[in-house]
Coordinates of C-alpha atoms and ligand atoms in Angstrom, one line a residue:
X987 CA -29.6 -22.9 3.7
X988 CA -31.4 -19.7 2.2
X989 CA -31.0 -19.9 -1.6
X990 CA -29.8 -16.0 -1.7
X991 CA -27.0 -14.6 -3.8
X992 CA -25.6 -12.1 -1.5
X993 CA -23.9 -13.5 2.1
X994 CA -25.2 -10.3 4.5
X995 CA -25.9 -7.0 4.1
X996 CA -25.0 -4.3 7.5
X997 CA -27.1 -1.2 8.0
X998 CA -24.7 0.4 8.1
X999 CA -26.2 4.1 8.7
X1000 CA -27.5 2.5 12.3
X1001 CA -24.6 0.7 12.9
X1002 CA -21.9 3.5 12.6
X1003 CA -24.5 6.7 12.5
X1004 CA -21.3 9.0 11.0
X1005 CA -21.2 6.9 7.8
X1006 CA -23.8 8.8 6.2
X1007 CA -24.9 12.1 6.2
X1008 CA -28.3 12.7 8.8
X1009 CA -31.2 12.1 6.1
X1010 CA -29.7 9.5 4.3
X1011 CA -29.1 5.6 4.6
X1012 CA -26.3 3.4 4.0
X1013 CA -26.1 -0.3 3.3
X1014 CA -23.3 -2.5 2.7
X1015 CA -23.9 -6.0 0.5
X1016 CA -21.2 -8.5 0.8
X1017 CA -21.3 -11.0 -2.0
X1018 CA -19.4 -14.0 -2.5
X1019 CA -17.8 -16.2 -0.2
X1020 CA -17.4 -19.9 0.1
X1021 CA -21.5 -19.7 -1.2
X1022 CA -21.7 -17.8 -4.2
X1023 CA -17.5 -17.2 -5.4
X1024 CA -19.2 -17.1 -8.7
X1025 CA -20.3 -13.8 -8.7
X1026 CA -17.2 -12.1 -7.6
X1027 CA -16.0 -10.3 -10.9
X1028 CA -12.6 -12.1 -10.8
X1029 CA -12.6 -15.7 -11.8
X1030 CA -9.7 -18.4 -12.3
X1031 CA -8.2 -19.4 -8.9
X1032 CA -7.0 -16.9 -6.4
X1033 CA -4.6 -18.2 -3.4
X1034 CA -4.1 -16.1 -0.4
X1035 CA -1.8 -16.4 2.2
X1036 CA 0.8 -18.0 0.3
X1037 CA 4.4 -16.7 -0.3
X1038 CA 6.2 -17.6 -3.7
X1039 CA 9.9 -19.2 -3.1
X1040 CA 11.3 -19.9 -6.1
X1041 CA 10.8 -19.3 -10.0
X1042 CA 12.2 -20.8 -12.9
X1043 CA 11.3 -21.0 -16.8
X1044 CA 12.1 -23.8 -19.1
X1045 CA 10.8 -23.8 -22.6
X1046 CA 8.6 -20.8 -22.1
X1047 CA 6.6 -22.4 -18.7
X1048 CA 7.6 -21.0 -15.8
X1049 CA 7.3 -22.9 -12.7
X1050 CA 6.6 -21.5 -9.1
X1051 CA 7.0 -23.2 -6.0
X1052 CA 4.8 -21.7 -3.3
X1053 CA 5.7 -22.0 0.0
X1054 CA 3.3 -24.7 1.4
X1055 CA 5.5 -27.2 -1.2
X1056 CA 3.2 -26.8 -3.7
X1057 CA 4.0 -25.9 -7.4
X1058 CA 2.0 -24.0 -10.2
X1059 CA 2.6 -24.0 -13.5
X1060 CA 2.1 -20.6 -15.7
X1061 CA 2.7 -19.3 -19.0
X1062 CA 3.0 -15.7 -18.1
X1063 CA 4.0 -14.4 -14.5
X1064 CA 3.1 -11.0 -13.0
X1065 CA 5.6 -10.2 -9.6
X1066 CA 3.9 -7.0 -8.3
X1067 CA 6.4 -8.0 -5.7
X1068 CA 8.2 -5.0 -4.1
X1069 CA 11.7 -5.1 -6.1
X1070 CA 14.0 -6.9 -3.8
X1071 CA 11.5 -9.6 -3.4
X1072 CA 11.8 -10.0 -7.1
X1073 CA 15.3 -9.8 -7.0
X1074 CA 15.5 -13.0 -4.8
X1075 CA 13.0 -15.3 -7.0
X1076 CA 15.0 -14.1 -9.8
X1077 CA 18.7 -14.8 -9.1
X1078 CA 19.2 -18.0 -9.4
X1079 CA 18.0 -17.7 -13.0
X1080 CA 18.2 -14.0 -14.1
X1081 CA 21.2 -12.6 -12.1
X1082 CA 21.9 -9.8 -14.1
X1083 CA 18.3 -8.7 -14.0
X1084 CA 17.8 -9.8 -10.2
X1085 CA 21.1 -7.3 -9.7
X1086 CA 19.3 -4.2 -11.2
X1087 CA 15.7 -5.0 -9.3
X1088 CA 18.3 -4.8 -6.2
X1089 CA 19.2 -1.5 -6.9
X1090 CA 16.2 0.2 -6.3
X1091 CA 16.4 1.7 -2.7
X1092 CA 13.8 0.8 -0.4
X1093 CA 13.2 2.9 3.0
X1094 CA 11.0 2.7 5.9
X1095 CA 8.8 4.5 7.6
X1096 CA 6.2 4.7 10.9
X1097 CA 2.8 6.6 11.2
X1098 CA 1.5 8.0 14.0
X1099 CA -2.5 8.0 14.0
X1100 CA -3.8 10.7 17.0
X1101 CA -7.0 11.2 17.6
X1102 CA -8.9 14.6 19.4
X1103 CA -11.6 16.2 20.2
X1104 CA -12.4 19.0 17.9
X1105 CA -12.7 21.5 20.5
X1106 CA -9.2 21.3 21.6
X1107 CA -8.3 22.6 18.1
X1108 CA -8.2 26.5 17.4
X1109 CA -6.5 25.4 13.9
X1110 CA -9.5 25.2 11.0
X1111 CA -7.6 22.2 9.7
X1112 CA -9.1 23.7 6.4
X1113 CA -6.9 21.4 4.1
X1114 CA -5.6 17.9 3.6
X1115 CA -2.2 18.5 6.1
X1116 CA 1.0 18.8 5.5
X1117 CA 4.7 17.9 3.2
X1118 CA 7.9 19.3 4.8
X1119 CA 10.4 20.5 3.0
X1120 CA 14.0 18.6 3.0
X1121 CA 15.8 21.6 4.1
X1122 CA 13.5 22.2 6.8
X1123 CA 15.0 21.0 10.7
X1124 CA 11.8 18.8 10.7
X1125 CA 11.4 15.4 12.4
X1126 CA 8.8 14.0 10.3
X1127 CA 7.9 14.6 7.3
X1128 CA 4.4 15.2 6.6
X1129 CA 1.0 15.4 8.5
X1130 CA -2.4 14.3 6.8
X1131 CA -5.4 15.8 8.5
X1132 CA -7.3 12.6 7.8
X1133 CA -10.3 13.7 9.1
X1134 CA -10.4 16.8 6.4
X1135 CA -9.4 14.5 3.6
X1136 CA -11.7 11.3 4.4
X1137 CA -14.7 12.5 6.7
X1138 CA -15.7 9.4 7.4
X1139 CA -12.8 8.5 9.7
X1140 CA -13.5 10.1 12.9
X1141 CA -17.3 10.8 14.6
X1142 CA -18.7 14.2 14.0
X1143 CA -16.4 16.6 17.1
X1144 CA -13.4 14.4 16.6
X1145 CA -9.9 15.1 14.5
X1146 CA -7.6 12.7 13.3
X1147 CA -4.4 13.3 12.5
X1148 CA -1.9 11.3 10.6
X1149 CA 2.3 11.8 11.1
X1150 CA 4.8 10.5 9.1
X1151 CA 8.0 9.9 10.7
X1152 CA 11.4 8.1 9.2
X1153 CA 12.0 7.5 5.3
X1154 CA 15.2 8.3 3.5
X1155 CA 16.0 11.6 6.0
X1156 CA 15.9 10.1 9.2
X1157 CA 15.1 6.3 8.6
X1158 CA 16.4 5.5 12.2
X1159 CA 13.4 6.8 14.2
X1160 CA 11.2 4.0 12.6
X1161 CA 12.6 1.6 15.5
X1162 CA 12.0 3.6 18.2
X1163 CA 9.5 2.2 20.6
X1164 CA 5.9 3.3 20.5
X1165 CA 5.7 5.7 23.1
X1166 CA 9.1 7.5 21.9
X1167 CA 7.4 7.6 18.4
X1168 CA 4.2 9.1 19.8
X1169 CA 6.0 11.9 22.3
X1170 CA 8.6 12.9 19.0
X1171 CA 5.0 13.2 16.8
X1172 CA 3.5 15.3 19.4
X1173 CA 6.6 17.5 20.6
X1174 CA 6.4 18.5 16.2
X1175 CA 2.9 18.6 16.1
X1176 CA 3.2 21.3 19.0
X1177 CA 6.1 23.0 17.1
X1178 CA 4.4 23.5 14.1
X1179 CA 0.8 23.6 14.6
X1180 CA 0.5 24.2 18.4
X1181 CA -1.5 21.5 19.6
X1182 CA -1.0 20.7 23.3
X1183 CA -4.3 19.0 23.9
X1184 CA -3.7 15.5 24.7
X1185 CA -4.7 12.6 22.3
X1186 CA -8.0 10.6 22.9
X1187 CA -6.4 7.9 21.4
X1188 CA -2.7 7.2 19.7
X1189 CA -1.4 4.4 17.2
X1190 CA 1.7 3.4 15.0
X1191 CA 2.3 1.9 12.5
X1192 CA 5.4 0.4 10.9
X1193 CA 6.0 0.0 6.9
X1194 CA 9.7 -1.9 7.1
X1195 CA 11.3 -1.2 3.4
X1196 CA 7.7 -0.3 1.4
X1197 CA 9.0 3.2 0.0
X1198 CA 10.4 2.1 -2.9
X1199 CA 13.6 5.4 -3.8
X1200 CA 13.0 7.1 -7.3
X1201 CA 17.0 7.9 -7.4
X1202 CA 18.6 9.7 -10.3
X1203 CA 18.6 7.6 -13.5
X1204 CA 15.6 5.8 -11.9
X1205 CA 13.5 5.2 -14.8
X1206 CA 16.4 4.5 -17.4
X1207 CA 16.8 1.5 -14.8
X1208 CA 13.5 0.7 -15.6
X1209 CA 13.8 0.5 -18.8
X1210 CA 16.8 -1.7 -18.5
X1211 CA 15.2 -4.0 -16.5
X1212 CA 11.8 -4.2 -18.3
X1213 CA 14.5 -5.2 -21.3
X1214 CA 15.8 -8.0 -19.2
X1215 CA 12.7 -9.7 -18.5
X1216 CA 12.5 -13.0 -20.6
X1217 CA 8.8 -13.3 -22.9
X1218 CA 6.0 -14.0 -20.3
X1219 CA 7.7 -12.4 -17.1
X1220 CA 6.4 -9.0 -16.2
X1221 CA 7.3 -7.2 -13.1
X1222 CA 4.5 -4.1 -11.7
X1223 CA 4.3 -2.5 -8.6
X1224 CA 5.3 0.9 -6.9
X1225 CA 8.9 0.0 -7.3
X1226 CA 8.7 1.0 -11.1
X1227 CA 6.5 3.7 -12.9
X1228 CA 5.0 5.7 -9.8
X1229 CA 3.9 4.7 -5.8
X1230 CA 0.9 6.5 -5.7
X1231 CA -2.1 3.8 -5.8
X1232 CA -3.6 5.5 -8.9
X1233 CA -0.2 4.8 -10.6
X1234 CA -0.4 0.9 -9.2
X1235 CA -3.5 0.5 -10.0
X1236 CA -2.4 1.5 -13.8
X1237 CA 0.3 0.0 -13.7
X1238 CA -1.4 -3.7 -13.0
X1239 CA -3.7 -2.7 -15.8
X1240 CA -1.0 -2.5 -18.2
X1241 CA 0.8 -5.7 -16.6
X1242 CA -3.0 -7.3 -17.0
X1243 CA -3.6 -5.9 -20.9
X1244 CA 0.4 -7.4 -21.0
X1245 CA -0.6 -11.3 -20.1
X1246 CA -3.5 -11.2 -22.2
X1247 CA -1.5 -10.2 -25.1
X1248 CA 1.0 -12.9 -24.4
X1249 CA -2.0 -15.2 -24.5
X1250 CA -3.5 -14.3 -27.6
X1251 CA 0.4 -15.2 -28.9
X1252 CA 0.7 -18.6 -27.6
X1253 CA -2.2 -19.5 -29.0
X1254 CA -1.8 -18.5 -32.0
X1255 CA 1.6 -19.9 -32.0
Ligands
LIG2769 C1 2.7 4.6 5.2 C2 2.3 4.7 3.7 C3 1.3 5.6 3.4 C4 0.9 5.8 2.0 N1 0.0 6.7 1.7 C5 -0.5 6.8 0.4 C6 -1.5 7.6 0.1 O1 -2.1 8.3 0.9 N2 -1.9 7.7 -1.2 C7 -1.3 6.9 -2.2 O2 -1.7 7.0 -3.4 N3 -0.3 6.1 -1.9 C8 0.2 6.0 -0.6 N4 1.2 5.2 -0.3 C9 1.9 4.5 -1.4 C10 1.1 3.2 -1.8 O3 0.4 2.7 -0.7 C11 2.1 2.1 -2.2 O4 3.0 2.6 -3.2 C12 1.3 1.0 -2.8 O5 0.4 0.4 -1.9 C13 2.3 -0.1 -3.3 O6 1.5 -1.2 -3.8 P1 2.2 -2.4 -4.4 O7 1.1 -3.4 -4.8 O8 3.2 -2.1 -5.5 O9 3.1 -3.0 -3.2 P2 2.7 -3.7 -1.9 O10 1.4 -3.1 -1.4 O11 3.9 -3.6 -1.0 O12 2.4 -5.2 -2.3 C14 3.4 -6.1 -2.5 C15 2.9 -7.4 -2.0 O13 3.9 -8.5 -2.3 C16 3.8 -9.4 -1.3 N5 4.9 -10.3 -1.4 C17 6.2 -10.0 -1.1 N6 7.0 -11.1 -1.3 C18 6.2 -12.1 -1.7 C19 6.4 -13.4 -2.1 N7 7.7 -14.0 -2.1 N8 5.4 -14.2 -2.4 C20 4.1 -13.7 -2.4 N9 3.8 -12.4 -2.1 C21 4.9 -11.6 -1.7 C22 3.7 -8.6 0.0 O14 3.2 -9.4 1.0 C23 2.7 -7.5 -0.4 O15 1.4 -7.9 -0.2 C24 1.6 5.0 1.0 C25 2.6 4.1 1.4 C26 3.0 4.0 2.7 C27 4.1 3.0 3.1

């Protein structure tokens, strides 16, 4: 009933004391909502929670049929789908393009979050972890030392650790049940770092198929396919021009600057 534009605001230094520094206060402001969707910076219509099953075009209007039955009408389309997703919506009327989005490899991978006390740690952990080399007889393949590289994630005396386990070298160990996942992050961690002290807490994590495979002649396949893409479609994501959010992120830019181009063609069409 209050006639406010924001929805709450947490105090958030009280709440969780190791979000800000001793001396300092931190408040969070959540705006929007059912109240006041007006002043969220995006407008138009955004649906969540909906999957996209088919796509077809007909005199430059595509039509997408969501999968609650519904349908949506669009003049431009942006599938930040990963690429095999793509591939599926676009077979029926794009095969040769669906059959290139195909090609680009997709592995999996599982994370292993452990969290310590600092004090059972001789390591400085003075650096953001760890990339193993491919040659090296390594079960996983790299270890972030979140807690160096994003402070905020574990109280003041605690570490956490990050392991990443499966990918293209050894794709298989992603299935492994939890507690196998945990021991074979541990037995490395001992290996190569020589922790024995036994985690506080321990969780994994699953990404099925979400590394998209830069494979040789990877971005001449991108070009290909970004030539196969009728007027309007445009296809984004990790899959094509770099996985690292930064690169997404520019990437949706581009695929954003892209529709409001097309736009600025239809009508003047
Ligand atoms: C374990 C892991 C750790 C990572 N760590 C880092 C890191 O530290 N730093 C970094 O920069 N990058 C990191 N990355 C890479 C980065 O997170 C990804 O490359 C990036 O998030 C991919 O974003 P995206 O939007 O292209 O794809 P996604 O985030 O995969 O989004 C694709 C979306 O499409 C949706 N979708 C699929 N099919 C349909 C459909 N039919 N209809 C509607 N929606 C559909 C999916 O639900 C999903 O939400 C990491 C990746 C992984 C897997």
């Amino acid at each position: 009933t209050e006639p406010a534009r924001i929805l709450a605001c947490t105090w958030t230094s009280t709440k969780f004391t190791h979000r800000a520094q001793p001396g300092t206060v931190l408040l969070r402001v959540f705006i929007g909502g059912p109240r006041s969707e007006q002043h969220v910076a995006l407008d138009g219509t955004i649906l969540t929670g909906r999957g996209v099953t088919s796509l077809r075009s007909e005199g430059g209007v595509y039509t997408l049929g969501l999968d609650d039955g519904t349908q949506l009408e669009a003049d431009a389309v942006v599938l930040a789908t990963p690429a095999y997703a793509s591939a599926a919506l676009l077979q029926a009327g794009h095969p040769l393009l669906a059959d290139k989005l195909s090609a680009i490899r997709y592995v999996s991978t599982a994370t292993v979050s452990l969290g310590y006390n600092a004090s059972d740690f001789e390591h400085p952990l003075n650096g953001f972890g760890f990339v193993i080399a491919r040659t090296e007889p390594s079960r996983i393949l790299a270890c972030t030392w979140t807690s160096t590289k994003f402070t905020h994630r574990a109280r003041p005396g605690t570490v956490l650790l990050r392991v990443f386990i499966g990918g293209p070298r050894s794709e298989q160990h992603v299935t492994l049940d939890d507690q196998a996942l945990v021991a074979l992050a541990r037995e490395e961690l001992q290996r190569i770092m020589g922790i024995t002290a036994e985690p506080m807490v321990a969780r994994v994590f699953r990404w099925f198929r979400s590394n998209p495979q830069y494979d040789v002649g990877h971005l001449d396949r991108v070009d290909e396919i970004e030539a196969l893409c009728p007027p309007g479609l445009i296809l984004t994501g990790s899959a094509y021009r770099g996985v690292g959010l930064p690169d997404c992120i520019h990437q949706g830019q581009l695929a954003a600057q892209r529709v409001i181009e097309r736009r600025a063609e239809s009508t003047a069409q």
